Short mmCIF file of C-alpha atoms and ligand atoms in Angstrom, two decimals:
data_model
loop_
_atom_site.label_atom_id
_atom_site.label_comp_id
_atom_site.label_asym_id
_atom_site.label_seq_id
_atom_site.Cartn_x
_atom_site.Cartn_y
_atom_site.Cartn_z
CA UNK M 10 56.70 -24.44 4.79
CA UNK M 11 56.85 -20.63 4.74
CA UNK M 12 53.97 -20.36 2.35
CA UNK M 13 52.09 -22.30 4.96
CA UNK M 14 52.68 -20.37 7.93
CA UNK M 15 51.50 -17.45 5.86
CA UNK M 16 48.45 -19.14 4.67
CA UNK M 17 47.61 -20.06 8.40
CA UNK M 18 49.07 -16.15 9.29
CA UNK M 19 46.18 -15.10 7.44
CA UNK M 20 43.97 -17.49 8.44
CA UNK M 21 43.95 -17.16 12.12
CA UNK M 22 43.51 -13.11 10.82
CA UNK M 23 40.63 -13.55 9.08
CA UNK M 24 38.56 -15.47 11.62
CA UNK M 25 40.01 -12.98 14.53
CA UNK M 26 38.61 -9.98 12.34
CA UNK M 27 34.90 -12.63 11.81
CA UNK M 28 34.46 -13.18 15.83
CA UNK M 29 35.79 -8.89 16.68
CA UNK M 30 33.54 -7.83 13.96
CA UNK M 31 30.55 -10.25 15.02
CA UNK M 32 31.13 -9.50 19.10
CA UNK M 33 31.08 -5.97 18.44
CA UNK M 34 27.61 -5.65 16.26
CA UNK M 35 25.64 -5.27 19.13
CA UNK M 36 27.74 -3.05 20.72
CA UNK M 37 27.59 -0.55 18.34
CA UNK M 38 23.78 -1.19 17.94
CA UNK M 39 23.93 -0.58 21.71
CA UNK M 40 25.82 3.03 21.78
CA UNK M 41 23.98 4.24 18.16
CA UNK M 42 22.73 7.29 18.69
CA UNK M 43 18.94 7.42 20.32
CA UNK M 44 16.39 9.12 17.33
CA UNK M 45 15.50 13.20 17.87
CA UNK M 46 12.76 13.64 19.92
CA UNK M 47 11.20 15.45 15.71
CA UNK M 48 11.99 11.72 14.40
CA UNK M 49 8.72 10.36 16.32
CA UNK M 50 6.49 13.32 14.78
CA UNK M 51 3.95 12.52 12.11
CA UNK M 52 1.71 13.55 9.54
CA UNK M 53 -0.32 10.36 10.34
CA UNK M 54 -0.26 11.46 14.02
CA UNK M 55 -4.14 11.61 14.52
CA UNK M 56 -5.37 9.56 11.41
CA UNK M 57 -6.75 7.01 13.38
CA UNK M 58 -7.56 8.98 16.70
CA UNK M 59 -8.69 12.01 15.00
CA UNK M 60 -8.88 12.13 12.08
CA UNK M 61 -10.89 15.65 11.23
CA UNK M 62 -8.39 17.60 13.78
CA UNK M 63 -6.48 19.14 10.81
CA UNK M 64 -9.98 19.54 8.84
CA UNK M 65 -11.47 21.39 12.18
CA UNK M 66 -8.35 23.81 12.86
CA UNK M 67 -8.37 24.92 9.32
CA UNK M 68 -12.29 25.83 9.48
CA UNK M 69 -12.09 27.55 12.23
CA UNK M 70 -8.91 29.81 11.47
CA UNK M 71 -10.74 30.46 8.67
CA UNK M 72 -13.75 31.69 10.05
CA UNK M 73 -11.50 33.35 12.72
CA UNK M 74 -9.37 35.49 10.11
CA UNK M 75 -12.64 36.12 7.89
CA UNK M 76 -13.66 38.13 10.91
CA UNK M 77 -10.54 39.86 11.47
CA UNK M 78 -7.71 39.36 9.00
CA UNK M 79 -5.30 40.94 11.91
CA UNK M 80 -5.50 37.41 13.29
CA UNK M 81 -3.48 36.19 10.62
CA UNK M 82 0.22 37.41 11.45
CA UNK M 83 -1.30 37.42 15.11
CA UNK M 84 -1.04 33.72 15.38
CA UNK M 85 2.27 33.35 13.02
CA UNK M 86 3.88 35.11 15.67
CA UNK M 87 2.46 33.51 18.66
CA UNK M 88 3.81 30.05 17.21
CA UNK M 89 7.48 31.61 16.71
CA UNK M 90 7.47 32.85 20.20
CA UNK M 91 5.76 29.64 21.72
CA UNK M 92 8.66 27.63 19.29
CA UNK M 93 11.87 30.32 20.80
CA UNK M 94 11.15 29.43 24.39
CA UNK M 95 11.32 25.47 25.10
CA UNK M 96 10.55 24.81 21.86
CA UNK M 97 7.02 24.12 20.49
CA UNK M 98 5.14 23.25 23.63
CA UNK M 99 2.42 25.61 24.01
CA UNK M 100 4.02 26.75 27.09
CA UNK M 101 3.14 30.67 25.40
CA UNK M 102 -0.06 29.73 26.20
CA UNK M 103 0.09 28.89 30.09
CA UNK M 104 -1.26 31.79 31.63
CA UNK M 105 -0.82 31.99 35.62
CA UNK M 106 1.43 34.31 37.71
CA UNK M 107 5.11 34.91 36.01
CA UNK M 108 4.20 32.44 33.16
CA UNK M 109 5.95 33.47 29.61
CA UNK M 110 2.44 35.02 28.27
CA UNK M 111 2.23 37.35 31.27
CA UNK M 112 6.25 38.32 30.43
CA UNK M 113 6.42 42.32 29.10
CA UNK M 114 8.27 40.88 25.97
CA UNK M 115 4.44 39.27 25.14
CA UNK M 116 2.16 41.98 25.56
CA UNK M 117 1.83 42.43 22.14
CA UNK M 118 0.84 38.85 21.57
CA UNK M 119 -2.36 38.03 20.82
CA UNK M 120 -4.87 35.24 19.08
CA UNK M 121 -5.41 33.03 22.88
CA UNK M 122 -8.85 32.90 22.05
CA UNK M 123 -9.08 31.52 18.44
CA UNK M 124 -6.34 28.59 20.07
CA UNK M 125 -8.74 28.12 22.82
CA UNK M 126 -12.23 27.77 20.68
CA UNK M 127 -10.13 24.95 18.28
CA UNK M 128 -9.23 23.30 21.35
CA UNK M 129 -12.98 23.29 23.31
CA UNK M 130 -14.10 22.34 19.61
CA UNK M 131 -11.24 19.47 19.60
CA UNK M 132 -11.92 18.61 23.19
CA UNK M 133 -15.57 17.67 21.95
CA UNK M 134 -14.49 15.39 18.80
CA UNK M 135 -11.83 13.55 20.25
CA UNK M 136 -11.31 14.34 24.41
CA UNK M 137 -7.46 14.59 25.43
CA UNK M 138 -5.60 13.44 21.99
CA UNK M 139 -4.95 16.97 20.50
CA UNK M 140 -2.24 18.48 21.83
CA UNK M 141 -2.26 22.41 22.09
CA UNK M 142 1.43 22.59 20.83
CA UNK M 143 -0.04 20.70 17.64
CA UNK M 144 -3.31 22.98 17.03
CA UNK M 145 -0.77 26.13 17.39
CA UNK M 146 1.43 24.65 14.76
CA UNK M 147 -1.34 24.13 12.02
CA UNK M 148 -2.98 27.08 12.99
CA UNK M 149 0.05 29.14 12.42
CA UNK M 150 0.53 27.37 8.70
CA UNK M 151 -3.35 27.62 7.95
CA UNK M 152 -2.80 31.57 8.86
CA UNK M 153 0.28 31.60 6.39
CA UNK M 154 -2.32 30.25 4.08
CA UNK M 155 -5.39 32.36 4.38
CA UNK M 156 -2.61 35.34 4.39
CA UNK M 157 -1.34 34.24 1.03
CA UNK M 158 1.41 32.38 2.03
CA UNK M 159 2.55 28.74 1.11
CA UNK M 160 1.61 25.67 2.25
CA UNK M 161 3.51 23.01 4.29
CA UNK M 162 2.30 19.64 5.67
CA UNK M 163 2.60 20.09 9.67
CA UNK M 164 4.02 16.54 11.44
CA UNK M 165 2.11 16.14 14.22
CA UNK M 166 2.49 14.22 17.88
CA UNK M 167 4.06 17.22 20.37
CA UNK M 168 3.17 16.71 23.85
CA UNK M 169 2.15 20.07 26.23
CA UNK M 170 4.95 21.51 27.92
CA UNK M 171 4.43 22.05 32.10
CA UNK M 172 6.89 24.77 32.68
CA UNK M 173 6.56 28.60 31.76
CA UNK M 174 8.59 31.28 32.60
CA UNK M 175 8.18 34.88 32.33
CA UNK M 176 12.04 35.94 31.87
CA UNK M 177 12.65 33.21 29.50
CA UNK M 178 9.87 35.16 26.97
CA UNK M 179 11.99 38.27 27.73
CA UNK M 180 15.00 36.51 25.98
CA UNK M 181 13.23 36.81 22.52
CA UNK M 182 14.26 39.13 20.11
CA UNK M 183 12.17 42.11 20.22
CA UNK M 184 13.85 44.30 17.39
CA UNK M 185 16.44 46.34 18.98
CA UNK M 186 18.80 43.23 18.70
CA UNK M 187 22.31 43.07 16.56
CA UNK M 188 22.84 40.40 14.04
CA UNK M 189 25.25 38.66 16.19
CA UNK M 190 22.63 38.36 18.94
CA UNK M 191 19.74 37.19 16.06
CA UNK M 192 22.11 34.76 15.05
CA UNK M 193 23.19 33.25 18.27
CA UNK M 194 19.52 33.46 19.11
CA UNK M 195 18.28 31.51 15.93
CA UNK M 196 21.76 28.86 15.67
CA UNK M 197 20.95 27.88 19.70
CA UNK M 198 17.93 26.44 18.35
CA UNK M 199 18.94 24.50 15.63
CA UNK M 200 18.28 27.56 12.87
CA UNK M 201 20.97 28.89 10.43
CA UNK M 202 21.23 32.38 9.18
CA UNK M 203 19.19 31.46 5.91
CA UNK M 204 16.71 30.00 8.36
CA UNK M 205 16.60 33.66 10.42
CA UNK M 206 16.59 35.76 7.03
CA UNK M 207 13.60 33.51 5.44
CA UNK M 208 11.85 33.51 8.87
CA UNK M 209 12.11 37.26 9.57
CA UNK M 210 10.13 37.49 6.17
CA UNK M 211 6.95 37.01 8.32
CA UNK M 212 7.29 40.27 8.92
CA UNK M 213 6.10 41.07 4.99
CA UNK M 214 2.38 41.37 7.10
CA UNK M 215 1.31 41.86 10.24
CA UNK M 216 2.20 45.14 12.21
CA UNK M 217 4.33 46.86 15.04
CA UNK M 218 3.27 49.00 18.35
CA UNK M 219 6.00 52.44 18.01
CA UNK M 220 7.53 50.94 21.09
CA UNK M 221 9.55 48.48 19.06
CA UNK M 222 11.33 51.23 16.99
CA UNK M 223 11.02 54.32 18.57
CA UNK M 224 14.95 54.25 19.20
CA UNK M 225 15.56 54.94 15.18
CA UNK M 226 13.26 58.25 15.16
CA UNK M 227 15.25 60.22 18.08
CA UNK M 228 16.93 63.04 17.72
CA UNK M 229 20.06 61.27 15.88
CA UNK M 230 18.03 59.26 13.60
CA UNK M 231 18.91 56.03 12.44
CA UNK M 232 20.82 56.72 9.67
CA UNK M 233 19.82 53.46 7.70
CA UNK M 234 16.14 55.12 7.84
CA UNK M 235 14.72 56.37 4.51
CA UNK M 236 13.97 60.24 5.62
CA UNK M 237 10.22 60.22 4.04
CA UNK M 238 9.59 56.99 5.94
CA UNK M 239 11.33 58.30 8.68
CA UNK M 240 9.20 61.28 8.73
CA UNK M 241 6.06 59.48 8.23
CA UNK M 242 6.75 57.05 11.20
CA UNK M 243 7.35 60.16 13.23
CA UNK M 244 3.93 61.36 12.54
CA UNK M 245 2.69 58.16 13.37
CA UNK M 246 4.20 57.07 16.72
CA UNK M 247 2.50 60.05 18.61
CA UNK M 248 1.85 56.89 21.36
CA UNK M 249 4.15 53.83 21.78
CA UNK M 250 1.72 51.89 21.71
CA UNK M 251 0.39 52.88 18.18
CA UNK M 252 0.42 50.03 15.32
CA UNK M 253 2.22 50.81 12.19
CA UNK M 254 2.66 47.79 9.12
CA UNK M 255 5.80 45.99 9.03
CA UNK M 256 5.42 45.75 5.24
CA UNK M 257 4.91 49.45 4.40
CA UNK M 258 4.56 48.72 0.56
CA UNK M 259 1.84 45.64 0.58
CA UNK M 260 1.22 45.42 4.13
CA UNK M 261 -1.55 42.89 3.48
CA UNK M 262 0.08 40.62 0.82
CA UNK M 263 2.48 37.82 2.23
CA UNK M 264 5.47 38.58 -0.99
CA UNK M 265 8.36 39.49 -1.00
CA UNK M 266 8.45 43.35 -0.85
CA UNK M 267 9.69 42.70 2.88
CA UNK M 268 12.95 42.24 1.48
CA UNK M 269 12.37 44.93 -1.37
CA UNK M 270 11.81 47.78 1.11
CA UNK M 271 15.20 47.06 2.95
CA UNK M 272 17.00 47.33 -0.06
CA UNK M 273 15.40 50.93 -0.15
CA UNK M 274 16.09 51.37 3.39
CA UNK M 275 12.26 50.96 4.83
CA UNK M 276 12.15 48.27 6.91
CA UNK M 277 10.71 49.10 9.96
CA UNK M 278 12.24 47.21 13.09
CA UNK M 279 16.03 47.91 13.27
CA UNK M 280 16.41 43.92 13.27
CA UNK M 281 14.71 43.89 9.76
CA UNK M 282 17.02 46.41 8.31
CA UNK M 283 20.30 45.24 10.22
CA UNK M 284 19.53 42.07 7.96
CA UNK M 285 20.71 43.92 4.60
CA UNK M 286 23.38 46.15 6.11
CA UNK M 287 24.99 42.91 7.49
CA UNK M 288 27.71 40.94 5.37
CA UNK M 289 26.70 37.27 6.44
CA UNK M 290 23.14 37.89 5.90
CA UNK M 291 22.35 40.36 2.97
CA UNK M 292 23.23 38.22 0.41
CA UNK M 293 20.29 36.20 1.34
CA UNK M 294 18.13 39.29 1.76
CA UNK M 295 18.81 40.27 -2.22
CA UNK M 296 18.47 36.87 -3.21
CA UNK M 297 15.01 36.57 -1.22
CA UNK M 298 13.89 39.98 -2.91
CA UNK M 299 14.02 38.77 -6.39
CA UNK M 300 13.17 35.21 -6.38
CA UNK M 301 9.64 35.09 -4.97
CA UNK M 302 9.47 31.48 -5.76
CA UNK M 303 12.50 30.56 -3.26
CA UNK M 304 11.01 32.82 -0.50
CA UNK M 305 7.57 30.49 -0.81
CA UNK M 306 9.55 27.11 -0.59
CA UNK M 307 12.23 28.08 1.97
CA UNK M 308 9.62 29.41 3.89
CA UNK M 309 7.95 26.00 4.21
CA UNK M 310 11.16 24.42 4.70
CA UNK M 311 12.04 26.60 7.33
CA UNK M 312 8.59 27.01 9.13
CA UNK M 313 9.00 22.94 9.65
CA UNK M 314 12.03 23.21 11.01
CA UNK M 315 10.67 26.17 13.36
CA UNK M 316 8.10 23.94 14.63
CA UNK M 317 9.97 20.81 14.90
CA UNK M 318 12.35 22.69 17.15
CA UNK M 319 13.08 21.03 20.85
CA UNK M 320 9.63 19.94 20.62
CA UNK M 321 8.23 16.80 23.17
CA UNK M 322 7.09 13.50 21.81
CA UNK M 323 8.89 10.57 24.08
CA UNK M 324 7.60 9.76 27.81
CA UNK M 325 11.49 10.90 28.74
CA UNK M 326 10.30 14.25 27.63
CA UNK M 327 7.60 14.81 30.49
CA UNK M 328 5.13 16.64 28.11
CA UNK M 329 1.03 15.92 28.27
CA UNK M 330 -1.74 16.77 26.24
CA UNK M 331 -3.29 19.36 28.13
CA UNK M 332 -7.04 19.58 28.93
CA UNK M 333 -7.09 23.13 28.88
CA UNK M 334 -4.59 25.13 27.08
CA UNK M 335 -4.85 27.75 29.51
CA UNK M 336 -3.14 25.80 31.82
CA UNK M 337 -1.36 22.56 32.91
CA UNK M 338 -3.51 19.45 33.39
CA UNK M 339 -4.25 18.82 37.36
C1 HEM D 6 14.40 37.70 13.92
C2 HEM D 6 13.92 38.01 15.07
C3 HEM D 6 12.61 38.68 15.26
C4 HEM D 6 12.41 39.87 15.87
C5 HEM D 6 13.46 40.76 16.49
C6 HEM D 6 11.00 40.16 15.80
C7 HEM D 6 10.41 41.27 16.35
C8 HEM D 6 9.09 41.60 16.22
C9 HEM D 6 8.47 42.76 16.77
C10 HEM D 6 9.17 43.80 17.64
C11 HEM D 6 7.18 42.78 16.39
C12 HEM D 6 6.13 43.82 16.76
C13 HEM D 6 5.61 43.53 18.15
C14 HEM D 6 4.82 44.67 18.72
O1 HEM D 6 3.69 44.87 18.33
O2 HEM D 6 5.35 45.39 19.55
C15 HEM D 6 6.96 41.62 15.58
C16 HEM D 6 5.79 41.28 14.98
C17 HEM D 6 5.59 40.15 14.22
N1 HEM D 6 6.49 39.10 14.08
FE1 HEM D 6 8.44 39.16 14.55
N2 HEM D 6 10.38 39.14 15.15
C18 HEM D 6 11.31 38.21 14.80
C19 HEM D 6 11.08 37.01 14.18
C20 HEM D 6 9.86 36.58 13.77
C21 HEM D 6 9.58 35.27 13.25
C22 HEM D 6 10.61 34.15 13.13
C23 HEM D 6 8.27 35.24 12.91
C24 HEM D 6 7.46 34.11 12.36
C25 HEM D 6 7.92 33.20 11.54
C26 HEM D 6 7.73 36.54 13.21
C27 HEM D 6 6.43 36.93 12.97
C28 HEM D 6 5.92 38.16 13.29
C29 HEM D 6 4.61 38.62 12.86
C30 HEM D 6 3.67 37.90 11.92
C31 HEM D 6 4.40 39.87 13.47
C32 HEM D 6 3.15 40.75 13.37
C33 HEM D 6 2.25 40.44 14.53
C34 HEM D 6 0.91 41.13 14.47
O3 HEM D 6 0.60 41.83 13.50
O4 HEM D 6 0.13 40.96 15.43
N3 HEM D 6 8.71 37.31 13.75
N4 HEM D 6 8.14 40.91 15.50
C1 NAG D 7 25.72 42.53 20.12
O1 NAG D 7 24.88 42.51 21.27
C2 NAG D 7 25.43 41.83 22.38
C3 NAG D 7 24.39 41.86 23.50
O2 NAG D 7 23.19 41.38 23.07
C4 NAG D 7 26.73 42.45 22.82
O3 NAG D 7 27.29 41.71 23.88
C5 NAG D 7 27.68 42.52 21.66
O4 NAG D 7 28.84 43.23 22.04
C6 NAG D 7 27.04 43.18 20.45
N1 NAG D 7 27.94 43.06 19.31
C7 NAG D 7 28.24 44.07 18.52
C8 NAG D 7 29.16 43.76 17.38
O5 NAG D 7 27.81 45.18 18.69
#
């Protein structure tokens, strides 16, 4: 008798736990977490609507940085800073009264016109499919290329941001930054400290105007200076707005010396240096320095995750494929 009621005990459990757990399936497919807007990029994006747009941005950087290798790093940087504000959207490109490319922090940007002769090229093949924020992103990876970078296969399918604004460019870094403020920067966006270390290593081409370290060659010098680079940038920066390499070992060369020249206390931008004299990111500047081969794959790792960042690619996310990169569509 007792046996039974505990055979029926767990009975009626068992078929109580059958009908909770088979009511409650589609509740939790209900509340599962929607997909990241990155999920719904592709490297199929444009295979079947078109399918020479990677083909076409390639040949013409090319051509582009044939002409004028200062193109290169030119157009690596204009992706990070159209990536930092909004995420990839293009919205670095929008260019009208107190947009983010008329902002002071983007005066030194440059490389609008090799985006907009890929896009009047891509507007020819295949009208309104190519977004702006997409031809930015390859164009910045074909530039790591050409420079003698890595390569990376770009996902494609972000949609054109419609919103640009000037004082949200002026909340990039621009090199007189602490770590903290790097870090809080890069981690807001979805980028650890590896991620901001490997990234900064952009900066191993590609050069500076004096105005972005002129604050290390005052009268108190920054002590973290080398004193014959110090001297030498002094002789250099007779105008702020004079270019000096980032790299100042193998300015041309996309390596690793970057991190080589902050062990030996020439990096140029205080940001770069700060990098090595921190504790919770010069581990990774020492470990970047002597393994070449993890600097080229993390850099690819991390350059995808740069340009997946916040970007558009669902109809909730209100983004178009512009006509014009210039500006938004009418
Ligand atoms: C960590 C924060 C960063 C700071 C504070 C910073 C700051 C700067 C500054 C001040 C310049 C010189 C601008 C001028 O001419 O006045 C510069 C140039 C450059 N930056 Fe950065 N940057 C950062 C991150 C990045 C990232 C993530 C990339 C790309 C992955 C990048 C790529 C470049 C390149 C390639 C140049 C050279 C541009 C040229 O030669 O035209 N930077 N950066
Ligand atoms: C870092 O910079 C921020 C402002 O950008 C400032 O609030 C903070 O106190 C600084 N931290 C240190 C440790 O200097």
């Amino acid at each position: 008798m007792k046996l039974c009621c505990i055979s029926l005990l767990f009975l009626i459990l068992f078929v109580h736990n059958l009908v909770v757990s088979a009511v409650s399936q589609p509740q939790k497919r209900k509340t599962k977490k929607p997909l990241p807007p990155e999920a719904f990029l592709s490297v199929t994006h444009y295979a079947k609507t078109c399918p020479d747009a990677e083909a076409i941005i390639q040949r013409r950087i090319r051509a582009w940085i044939n002409k004028d290798p200062t193109l290169a790093p030119a157009i690596i940087r204009l992706h990070f800073h159209d990536c930092a504000v909004r995420g990839c959207d293009a919205s670095v490109l929008l260019d009208h009264r107190g947009s983010e490319r008329r902002a002071l922090a983007s005066k030194t940007l440059r490389g609008f016109r090799v985006i907009d002769d890929i896009k009047s090229v891509l507007e020819k093949r295949c009208p309104k499919t190519v977004s702006c924020a997409d031809i930015l992103t390859a164009a910045a990876r074909d530039a790591t290329i050409f420079a003698g970078g890595p390569f990376w296969e770009v996902p494609f399918g972000r949609k054109d941001g419609r919103i640009s604004l000037a004082k949200e460019a002026d909340a990039v870094p621009q090199g007189h930054e602490n770590v903290t403020a790097l870090v809080d920067f890069f981690s807001s966006r979805g980028l650890n400290m590896l991620d901001l270390v490997v990234l900064s290593g952009a900066h191993t081409i590609g050069r500076s105007s004096c105005l972005a370290f002129e604050h290390r060659l005052g009268k108190t010098p920054d002590p973290s200076l080398d004193i014959k680079y110090l001297n030498a940038l002094r002789r250099k920066c007779g105008s702020p707005s004079n270019l000096v390499d980032l790299d100042v070992t193998t300015p041309k060369v996309f390596d690793t010396m970057y991190y080589t020249n902050l062990l030996h206390k020439k990096g140029l931008l205080s940001t770069d240096q700060l990098l090595f004299s921190d504790g919770r990111t010069s581990s990774f500047v020492s470990a970047l320095a002597s393994q070449p081969q993890l600097f080229e794959s993390q850099f690819a790792v991390s350059m995808v995750k740069l340009g997946n960042m916040q970007v558009r690619t669902r109809p909730v996310d209100n983004g178009e494929i512009r006509v014009n990169c210039n500006f938004v569509n009418a």
